[in-house]
PDB file of C-alpha atoms and ligand atoms in Angstrom:
ATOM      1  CA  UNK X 285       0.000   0.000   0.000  1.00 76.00           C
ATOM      2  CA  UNK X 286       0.757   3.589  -0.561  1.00 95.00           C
ATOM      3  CA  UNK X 287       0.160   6.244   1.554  1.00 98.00           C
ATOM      4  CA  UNK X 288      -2.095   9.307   0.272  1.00 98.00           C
ATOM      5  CA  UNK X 289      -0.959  12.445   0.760  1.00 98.00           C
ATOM      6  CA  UNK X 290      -2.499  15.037   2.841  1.00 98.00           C
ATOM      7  CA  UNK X 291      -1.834  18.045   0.766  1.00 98.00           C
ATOM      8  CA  UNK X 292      -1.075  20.903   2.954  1.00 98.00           C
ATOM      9  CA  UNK X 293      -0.913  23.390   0.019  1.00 98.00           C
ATOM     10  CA  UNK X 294      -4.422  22.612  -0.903  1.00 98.00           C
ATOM     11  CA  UNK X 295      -5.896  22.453   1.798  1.00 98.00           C
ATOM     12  CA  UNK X 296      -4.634  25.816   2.592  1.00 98.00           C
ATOM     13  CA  UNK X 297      -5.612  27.714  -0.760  1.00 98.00           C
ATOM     14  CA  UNK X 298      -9.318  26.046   0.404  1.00 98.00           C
ATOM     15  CA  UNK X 299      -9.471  27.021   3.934  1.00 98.00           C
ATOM     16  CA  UNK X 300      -7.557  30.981   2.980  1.00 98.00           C
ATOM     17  CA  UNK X 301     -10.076  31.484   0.186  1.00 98.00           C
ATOM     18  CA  UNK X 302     -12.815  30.919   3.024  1.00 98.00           C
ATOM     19  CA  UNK X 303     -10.841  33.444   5.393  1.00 98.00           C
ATOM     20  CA  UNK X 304     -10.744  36.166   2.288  1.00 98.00           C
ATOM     21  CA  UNK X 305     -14.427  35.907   2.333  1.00 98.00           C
ATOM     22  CA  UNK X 306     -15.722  36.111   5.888  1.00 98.00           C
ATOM     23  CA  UNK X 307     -12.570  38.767   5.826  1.00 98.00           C
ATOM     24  CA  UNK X 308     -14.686  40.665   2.857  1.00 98.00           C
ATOM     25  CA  UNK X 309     -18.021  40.227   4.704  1.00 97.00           C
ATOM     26  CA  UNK X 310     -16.460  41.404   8.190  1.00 97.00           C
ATOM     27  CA  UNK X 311     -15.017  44.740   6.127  1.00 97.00           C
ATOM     28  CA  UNK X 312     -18.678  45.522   5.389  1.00 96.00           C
ATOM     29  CA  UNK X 313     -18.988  45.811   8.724  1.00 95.00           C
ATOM     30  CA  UNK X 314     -16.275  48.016   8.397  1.00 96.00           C
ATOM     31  CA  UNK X 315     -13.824  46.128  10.273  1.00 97.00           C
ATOM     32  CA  UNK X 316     -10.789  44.488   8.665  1.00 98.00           C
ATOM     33  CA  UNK X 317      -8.857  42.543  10.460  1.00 98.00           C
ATOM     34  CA  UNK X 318      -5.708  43.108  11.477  1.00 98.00           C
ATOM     35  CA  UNK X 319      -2.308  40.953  12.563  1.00 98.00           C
ATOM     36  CA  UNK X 320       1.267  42.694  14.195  1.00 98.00           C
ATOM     37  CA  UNK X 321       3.924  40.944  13.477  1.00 98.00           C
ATOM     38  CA  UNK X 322       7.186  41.747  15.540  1.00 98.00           C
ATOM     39  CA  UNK X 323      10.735  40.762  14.667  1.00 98.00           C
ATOM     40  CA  UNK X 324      13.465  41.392  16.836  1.00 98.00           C
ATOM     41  CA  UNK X 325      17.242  41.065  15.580  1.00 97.00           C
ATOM     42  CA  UNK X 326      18.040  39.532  12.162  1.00 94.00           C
ATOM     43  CA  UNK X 327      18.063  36.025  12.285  1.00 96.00           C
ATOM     44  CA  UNK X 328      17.455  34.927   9.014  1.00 94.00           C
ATOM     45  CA  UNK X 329      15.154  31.895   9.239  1.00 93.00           C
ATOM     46  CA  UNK X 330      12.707  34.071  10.863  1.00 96.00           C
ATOM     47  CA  UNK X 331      12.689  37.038   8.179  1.00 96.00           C
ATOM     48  CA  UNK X 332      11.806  34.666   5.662  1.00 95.00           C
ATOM     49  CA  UNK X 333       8.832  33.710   8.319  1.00 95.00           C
ATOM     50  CA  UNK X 334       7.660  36.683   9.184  1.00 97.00           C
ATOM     51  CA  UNK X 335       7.547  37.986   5.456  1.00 96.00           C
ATOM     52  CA  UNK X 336       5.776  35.174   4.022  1.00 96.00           C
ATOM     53  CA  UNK X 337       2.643  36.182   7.443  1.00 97.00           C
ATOM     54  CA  UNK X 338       2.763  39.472   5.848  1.00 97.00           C
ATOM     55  CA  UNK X 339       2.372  38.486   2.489  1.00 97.00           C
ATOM     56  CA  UNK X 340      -0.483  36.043   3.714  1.00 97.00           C
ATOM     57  CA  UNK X 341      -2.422  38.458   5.301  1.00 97.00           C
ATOM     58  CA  UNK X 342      -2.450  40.501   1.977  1.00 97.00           C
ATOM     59  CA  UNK X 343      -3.130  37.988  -0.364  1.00 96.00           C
ATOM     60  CA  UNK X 344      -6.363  36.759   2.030  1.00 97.00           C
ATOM     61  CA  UNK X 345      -7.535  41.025   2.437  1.00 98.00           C
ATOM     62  CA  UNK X 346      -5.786  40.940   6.027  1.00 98.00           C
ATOM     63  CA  UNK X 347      -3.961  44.348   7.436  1.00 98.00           C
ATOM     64  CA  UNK X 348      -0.845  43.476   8.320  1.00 98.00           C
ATOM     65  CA  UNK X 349       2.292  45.301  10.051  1.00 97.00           C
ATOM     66  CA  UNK X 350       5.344  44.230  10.266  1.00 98.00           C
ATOM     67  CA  UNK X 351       7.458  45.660  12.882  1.00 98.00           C
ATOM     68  CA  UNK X 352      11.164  45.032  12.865  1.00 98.00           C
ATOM     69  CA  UNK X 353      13.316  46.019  15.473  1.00 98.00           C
ATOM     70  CA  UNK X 354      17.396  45.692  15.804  1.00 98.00           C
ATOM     71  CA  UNK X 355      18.532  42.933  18.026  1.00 98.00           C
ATOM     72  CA  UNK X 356      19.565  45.440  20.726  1.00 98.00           C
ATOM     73  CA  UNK X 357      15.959  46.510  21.444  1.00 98.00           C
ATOM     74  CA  UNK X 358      15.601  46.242  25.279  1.00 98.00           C
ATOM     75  CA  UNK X 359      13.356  44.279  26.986  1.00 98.00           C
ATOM     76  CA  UNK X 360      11.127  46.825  27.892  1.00 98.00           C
ATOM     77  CA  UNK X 361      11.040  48.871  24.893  1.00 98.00           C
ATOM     78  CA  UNK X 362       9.540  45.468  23.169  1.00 98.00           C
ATOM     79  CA  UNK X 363       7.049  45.665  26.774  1.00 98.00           C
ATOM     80  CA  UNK X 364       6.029  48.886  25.495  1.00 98.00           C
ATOM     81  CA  UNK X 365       5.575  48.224  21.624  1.00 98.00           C
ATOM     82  CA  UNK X 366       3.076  45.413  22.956  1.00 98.00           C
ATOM     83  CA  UNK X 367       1.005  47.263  25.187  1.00 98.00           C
ATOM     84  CA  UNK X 368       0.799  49.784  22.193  1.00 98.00           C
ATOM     85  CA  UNK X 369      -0.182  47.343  20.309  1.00 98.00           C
ATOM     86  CA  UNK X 370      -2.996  45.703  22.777  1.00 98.00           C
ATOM     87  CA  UNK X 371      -4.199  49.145  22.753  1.00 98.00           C
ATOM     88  CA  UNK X 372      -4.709  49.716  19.218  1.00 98.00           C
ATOM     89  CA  UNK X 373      -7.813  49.077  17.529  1.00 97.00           C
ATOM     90  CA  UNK X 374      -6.545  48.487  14.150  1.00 98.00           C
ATOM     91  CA  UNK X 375      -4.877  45.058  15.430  1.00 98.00           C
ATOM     92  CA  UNK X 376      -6.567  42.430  16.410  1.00 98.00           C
ATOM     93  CA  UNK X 377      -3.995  39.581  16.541  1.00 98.00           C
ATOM     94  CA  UNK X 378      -0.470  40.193  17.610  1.00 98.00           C
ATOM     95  CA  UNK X 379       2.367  37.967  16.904  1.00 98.00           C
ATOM     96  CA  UNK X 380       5.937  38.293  18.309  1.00 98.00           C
ATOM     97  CA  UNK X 381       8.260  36.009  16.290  1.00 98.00           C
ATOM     98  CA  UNK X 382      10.349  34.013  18.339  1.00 97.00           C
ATOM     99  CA  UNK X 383      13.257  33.094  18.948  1.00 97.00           C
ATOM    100  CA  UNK X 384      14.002  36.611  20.494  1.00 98.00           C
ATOM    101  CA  UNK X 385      17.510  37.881  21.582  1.00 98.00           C
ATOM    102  CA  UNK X 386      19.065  36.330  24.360  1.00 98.00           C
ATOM    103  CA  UNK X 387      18.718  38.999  27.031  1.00 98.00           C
ATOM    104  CA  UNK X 388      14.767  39.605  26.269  1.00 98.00           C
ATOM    105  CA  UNK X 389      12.618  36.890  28.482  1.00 98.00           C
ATOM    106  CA  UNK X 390      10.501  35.386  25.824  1.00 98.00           C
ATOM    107  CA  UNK X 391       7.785  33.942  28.027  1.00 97.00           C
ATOM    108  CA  UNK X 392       7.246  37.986  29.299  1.00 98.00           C
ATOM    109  CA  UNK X 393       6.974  39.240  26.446  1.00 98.00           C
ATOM    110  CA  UNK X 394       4.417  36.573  25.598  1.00 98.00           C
ATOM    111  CA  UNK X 395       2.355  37.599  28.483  1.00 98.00           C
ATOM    112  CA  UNK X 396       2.356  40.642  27.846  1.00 98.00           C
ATOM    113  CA  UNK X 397       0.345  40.171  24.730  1.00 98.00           C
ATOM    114  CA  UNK X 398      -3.509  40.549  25.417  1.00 98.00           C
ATOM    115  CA  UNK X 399      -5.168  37.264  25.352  1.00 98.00           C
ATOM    116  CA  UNK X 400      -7.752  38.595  23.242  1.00 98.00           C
ATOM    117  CA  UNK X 401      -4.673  39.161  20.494  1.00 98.00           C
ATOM    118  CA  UNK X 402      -2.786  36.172  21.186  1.00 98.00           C
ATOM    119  CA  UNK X 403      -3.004  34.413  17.858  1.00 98.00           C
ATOM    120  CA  UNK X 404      -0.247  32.726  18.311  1.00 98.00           C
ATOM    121  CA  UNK X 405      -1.556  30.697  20.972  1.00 98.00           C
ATOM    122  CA  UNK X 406       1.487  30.755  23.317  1.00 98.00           C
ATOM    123  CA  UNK X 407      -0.059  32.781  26.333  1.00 98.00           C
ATOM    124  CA  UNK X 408      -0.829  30.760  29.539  1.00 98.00           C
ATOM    125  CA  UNK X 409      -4.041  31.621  29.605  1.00 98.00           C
ATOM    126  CA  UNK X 410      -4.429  30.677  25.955  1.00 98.00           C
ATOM    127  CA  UNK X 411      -2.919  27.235  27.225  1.00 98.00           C
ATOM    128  CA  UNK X 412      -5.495  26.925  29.824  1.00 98.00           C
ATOM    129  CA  UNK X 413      -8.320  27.758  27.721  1.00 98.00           C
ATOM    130  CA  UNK X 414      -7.315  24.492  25.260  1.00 98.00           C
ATOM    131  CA  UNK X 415      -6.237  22.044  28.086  1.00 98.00           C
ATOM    132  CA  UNK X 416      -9.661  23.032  29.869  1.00 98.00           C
ATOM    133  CA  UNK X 417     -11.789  23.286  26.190  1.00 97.00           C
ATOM    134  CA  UNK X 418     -12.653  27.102  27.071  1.00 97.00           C
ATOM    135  CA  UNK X 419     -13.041  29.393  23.963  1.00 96.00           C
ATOM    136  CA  UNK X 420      -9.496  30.551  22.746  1.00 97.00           C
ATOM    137  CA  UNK X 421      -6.580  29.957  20.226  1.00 98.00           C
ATOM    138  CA  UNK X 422      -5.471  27.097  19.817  1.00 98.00           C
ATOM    139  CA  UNK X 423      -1.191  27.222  18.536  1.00 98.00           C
ATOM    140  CA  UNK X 424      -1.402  27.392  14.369  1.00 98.00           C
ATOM    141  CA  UNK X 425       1.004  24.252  13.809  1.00 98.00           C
ATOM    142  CA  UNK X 426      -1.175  21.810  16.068  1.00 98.00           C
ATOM    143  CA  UNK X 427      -4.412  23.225  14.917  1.00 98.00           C
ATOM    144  CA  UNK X 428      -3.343  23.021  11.580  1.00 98.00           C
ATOM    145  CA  UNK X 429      -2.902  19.268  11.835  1.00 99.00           C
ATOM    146  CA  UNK X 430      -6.353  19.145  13.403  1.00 98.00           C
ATOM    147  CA  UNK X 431      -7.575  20.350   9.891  1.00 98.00           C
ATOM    148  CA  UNK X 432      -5.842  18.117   8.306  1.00 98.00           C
ATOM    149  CA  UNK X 433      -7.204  15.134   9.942  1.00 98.00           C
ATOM    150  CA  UNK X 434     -10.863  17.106   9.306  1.00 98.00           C
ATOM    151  CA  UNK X 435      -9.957  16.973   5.767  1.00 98.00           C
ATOM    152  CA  UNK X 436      -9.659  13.749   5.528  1.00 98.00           C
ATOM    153  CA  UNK X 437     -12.764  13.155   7.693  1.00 98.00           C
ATOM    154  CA  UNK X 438     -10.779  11.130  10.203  1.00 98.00           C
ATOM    155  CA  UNK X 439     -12.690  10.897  12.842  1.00 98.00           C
ATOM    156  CA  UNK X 440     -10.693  10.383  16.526  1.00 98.00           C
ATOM    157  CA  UNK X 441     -13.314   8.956  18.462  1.00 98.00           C
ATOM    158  CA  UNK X 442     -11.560   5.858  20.577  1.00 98.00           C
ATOM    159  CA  UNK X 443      -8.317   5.632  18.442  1.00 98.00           C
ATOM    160  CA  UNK X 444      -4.840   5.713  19.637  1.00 98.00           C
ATOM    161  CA  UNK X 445      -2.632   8.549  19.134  1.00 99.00           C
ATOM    162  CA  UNK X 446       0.940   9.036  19.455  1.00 99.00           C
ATOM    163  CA  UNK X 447       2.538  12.187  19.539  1.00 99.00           C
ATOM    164  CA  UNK X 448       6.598  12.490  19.502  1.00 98.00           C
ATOM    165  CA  UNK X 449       7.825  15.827  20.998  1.00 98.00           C
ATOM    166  CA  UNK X 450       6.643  17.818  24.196  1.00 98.00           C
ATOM    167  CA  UNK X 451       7.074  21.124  23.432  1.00 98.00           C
ATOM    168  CA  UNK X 452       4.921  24.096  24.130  1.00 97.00           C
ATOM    169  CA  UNK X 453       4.267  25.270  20.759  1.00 97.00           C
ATOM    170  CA  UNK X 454       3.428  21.688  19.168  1.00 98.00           C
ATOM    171  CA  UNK X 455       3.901  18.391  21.432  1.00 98.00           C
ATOM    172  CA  UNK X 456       1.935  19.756  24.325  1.00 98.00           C
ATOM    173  CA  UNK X 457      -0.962  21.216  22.447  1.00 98.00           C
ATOM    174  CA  UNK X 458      -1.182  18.933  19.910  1.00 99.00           C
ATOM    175  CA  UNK X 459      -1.786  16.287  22.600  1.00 98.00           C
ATOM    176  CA  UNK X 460      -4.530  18.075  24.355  1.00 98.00           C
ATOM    177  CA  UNK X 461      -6.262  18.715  21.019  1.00 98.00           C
ATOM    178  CA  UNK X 462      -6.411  14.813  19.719  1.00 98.00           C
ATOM    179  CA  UNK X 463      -7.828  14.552  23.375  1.00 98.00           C
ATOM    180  CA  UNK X 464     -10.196  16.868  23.144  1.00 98.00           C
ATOM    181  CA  UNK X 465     -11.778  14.765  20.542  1.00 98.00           C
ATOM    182  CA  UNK X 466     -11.809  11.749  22.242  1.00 98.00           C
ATOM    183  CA  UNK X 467      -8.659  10.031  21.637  1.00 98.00           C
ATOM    184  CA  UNK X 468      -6.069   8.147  23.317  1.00 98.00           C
ATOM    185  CA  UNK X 469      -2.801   9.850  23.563  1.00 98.00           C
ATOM    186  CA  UNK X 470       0.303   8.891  24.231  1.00 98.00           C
ATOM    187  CA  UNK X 471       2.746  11.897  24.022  1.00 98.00           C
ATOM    188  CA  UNK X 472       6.499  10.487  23.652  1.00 98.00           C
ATOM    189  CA  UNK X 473       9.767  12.228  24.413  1.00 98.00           C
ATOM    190  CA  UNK X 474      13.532  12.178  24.259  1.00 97.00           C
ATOM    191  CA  UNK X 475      13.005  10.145  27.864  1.00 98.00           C
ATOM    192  CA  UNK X 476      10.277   7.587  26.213  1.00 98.00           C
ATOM    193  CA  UNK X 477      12.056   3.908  26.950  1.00 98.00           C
ATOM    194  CA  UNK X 478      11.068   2.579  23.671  1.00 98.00           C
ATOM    195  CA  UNK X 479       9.587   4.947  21.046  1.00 98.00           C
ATOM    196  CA  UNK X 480       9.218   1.914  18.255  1.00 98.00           C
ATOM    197  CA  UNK X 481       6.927   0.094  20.828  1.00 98.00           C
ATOM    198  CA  UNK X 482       4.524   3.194  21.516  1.00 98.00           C
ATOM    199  CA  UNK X 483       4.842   4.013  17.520  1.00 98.00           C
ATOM    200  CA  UNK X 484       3.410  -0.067  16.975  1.00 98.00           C
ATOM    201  CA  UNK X 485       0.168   0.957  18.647  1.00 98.00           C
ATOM    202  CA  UNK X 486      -1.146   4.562  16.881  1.00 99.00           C
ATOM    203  CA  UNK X 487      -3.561   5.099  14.858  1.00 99.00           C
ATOM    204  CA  UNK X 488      -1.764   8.463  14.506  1.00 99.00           C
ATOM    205  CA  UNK X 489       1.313   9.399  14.695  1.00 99.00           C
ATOM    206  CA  UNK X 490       2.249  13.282  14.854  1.00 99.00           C
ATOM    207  CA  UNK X 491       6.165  13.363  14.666  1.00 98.00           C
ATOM    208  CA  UNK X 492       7.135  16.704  16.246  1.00 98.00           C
ATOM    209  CA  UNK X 493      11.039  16.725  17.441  1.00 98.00           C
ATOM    210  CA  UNK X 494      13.132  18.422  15.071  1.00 96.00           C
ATOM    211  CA  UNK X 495      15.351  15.703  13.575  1.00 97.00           C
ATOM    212  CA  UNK X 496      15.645  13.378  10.736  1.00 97.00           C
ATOM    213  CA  UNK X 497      14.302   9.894  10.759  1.00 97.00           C
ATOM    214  CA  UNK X 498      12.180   9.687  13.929  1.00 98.00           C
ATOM    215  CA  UNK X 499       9.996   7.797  12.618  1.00 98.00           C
ATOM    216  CA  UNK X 500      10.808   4.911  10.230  1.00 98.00           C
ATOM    217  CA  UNK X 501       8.549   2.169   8.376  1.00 98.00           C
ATOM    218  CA  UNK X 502       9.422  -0.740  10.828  1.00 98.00           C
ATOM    219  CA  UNK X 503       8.099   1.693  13.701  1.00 98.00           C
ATOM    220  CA  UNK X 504       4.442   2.176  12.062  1.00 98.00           C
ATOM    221  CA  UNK X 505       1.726   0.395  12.138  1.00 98.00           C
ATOM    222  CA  UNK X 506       0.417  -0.878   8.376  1.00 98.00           C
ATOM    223  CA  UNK X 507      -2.885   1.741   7.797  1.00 98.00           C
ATOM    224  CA  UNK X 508      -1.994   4.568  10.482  1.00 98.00           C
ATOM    225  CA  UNK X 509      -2.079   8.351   9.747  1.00 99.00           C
ATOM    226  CA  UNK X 510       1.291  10.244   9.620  1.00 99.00           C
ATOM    227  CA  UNK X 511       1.963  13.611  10.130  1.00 98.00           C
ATOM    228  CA  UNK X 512       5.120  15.032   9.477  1.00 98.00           C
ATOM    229  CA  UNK X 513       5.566  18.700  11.737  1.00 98.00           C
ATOM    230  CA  UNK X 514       9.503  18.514  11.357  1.00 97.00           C
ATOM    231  CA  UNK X 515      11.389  20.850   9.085  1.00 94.00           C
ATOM    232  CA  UNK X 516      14.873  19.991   8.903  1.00 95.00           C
ATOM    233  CA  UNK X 517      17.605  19.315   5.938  1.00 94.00           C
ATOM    234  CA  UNK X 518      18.733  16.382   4.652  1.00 93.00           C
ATOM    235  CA  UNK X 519      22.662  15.981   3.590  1.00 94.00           C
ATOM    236  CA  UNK X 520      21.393  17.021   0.051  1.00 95.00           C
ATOM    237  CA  UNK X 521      20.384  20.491   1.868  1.00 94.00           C
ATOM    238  CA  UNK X 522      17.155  19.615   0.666  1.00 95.00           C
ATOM    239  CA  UNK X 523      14.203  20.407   3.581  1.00 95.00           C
ATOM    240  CA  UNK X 524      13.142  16.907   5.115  1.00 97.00           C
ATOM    241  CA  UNK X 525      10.748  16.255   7.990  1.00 98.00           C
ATOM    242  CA  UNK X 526      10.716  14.332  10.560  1.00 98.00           C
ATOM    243  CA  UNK X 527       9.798  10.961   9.063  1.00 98.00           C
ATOM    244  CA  UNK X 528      11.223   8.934   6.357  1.00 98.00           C
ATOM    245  CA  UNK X 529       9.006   9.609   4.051  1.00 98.00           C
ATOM    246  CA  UNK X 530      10.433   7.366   1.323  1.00 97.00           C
ATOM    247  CA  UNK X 531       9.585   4.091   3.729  1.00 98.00           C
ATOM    248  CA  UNK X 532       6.689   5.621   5.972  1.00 98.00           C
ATOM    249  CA  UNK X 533       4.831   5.979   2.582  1.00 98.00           C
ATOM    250  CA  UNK X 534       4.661   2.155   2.048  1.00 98.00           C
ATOM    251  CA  UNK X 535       2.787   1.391   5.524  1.00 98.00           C
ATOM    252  CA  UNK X 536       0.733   4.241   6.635  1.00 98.00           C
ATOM    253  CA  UNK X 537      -3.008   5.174   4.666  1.00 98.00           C
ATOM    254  CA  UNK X 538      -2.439   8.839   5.097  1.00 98.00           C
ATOM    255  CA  UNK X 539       1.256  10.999   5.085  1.00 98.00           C
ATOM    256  CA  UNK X 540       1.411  14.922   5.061  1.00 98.00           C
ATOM    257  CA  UNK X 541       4.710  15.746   3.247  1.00 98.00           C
ATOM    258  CA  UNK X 542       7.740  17.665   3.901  1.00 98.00           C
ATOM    259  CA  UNK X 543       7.681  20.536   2.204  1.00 97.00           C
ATOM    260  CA  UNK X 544       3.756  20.874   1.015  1.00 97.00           C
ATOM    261  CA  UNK X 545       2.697  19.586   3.916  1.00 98.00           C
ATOM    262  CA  UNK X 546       1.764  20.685   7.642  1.00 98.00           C
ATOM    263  CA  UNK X 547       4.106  24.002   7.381  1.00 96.00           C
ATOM    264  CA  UNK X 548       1.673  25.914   5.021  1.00 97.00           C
ATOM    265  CA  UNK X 549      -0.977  25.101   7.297  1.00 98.00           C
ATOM    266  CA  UNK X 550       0.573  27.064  10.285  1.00 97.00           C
ATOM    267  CA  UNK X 551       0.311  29.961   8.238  1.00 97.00           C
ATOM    268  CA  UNK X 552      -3.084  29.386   7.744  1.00 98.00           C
ATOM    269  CA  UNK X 553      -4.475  29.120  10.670  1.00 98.00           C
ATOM    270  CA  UNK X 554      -2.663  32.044  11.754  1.00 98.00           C
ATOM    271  CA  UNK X 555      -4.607  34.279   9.300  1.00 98.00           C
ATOM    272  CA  UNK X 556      -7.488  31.967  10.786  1.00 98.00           C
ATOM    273  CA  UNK X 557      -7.259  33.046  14.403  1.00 98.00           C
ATOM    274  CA  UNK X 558      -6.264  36.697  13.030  1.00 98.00           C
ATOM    275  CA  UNK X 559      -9.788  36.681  11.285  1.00 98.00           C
ATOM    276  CA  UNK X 560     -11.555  35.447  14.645  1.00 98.00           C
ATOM    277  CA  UNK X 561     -10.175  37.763  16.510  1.00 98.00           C
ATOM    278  CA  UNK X 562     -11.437  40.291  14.381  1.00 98.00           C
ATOM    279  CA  UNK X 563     -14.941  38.282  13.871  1.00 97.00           C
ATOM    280  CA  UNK X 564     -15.470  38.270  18.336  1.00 93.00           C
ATOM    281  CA  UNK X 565     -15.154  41.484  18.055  1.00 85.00           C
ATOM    282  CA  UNK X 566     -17.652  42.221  16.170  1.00 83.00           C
ATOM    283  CA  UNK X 567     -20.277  39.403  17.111  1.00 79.00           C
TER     284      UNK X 567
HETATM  285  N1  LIG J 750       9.059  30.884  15.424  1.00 73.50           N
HETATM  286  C1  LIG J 750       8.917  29.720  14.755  1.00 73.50           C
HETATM  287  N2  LIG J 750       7.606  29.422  14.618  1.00 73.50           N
HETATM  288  C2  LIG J 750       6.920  30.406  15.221  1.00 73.50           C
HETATM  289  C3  LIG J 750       5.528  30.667  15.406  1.00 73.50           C
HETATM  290  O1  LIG J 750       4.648  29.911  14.989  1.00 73.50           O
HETATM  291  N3  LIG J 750       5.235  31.801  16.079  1.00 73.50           N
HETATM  292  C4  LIG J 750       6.174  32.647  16.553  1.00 73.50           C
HETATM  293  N4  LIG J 750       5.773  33.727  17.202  1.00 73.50           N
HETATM  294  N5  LIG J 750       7.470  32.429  16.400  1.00 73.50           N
HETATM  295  C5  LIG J 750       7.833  31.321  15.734  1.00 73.50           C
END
């Protein structure tokens, strides 16, 4: 068997053209919704990020600003751009790329965002609203994924998923979301004993660590769903996820691709919670 593909590119250009039109219909109500984006220093992988939000939000009828700041910016000069920008009624989402400099505490700047503008999903209380299935945003990456199983019209109900990596932006949420609707989850880690025997038992299998070859065909059960969140290079330079693709894509039903896959999404559901945001406001 061959795996289909979950086609992340797609599915995107489907779910953006519905966000340019409830975007069109909320500008009638003359509100158009609008996303920050902040970029301290200059690291490069995050330029290319924070342009292609920009150019998002444009090509769906978004505002957008992009804010870039040198890598010297203090700590509470970024404190104040944010509390300008919780203020101001032209934004409704507000997005501080990370990683930010060194001497800037990251998690403080992220509270300092207004829930109510926290697109990104990284606020505590935006953590506590998912883990305790209270309105709020739910992190684009993991959310995105959700989609992705809705496109296929997976349904969770009872099945077993696995999900390798624990961080706060993917791992964590990811695993609250598959419980949420009513699966089994197993979340694995660098500390799991033996990943190949949790791997054996999904039904899905969300590979979020950051590193080549995670997952491999002998660790897969034949039929399971397999999505790929790593972005990484291969010794080609050529961008690679997580998975081995070439061998996962003999056993599993359903793979998502690296590129083409699950990163596209997280820009779209970005411009997704942007557009809520914007649409709570005015309900
Ligand atoms: N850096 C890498 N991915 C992300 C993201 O989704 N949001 C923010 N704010 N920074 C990132």
């Amino acid at each position: 068997m061959t795996a289909q593909r979950i086609d992340g590119n797609a599915l995107s250009q489907q779910l953006r053209a519905e966000v340019a039109t409830r975007t069109a219909a909320l500008k009638l109500k003359g509100i158009t919704p609008g996303l920050a984006v902040v970029l301290v220093g200059d690291n490069s992988a995050s330029q290319v990020y924070v342009r292609n939000k920009v150019k998002a939000c444009q090509d769906s009828g978004l505002h957008s600003v992009l804010e870039k700041y040198d890598a010297s910016m203090t700590e509470a000069d970024l404190l104040t751009r944010v509390d300008a920008l919780n203020k101001d009624p032209s934004i409704h989402g507000i997005l501080v790329q990370l990683p930010l400099p060194a001497h800037i505490d990251a998690q403080k700047v992220i509270e300092a965002i207004s829930p109510a503008k926290d697109v990104d999903g990284f606020h505590i209380a935006s953590a506590g609203a998912l883990m305790t299935g209270m309105p709020g945003f739910w992190p684009c990456t993991p959310y995105g994924c959700m989609k992705m199983l809705e496109s296929i019209g997976y349904d969770l109900k009872g099945k077993h998923a696995v999900v390798i990596g624990r961080s706060n932006i993917v791992g964590k949420p990811m695993a609250m979301m598959l419980l949420q609707k009513n699966a089994t989850v197993t979340l694995c880690h660098s500390a799991t004993k033996d990943l190949k025997a949790m791997t054996l038992q999904a039904d899905v299998i969300v590979a979020a660590v950051g590193k080549r070859n995670v997952l491999t065909a002998d660790m897969v059960k034949p039929g399971a769903v397999v999505l790929d969140v790593g972005m990484n290079r291969n010794d080609e330079g050529k961008l690679c996820g997580d998975v081995d693709f070439a061998g996962v894509e003999q056993v599993a039903s359903y793979i998502t691709p690296v590129p083409g896959g699950v990163g596209p999404m997280t820009i779209t559901m970005l411009l997704v919670n942007t557009l809520e945001a914007a649409e709570r406001l005015a309900a």
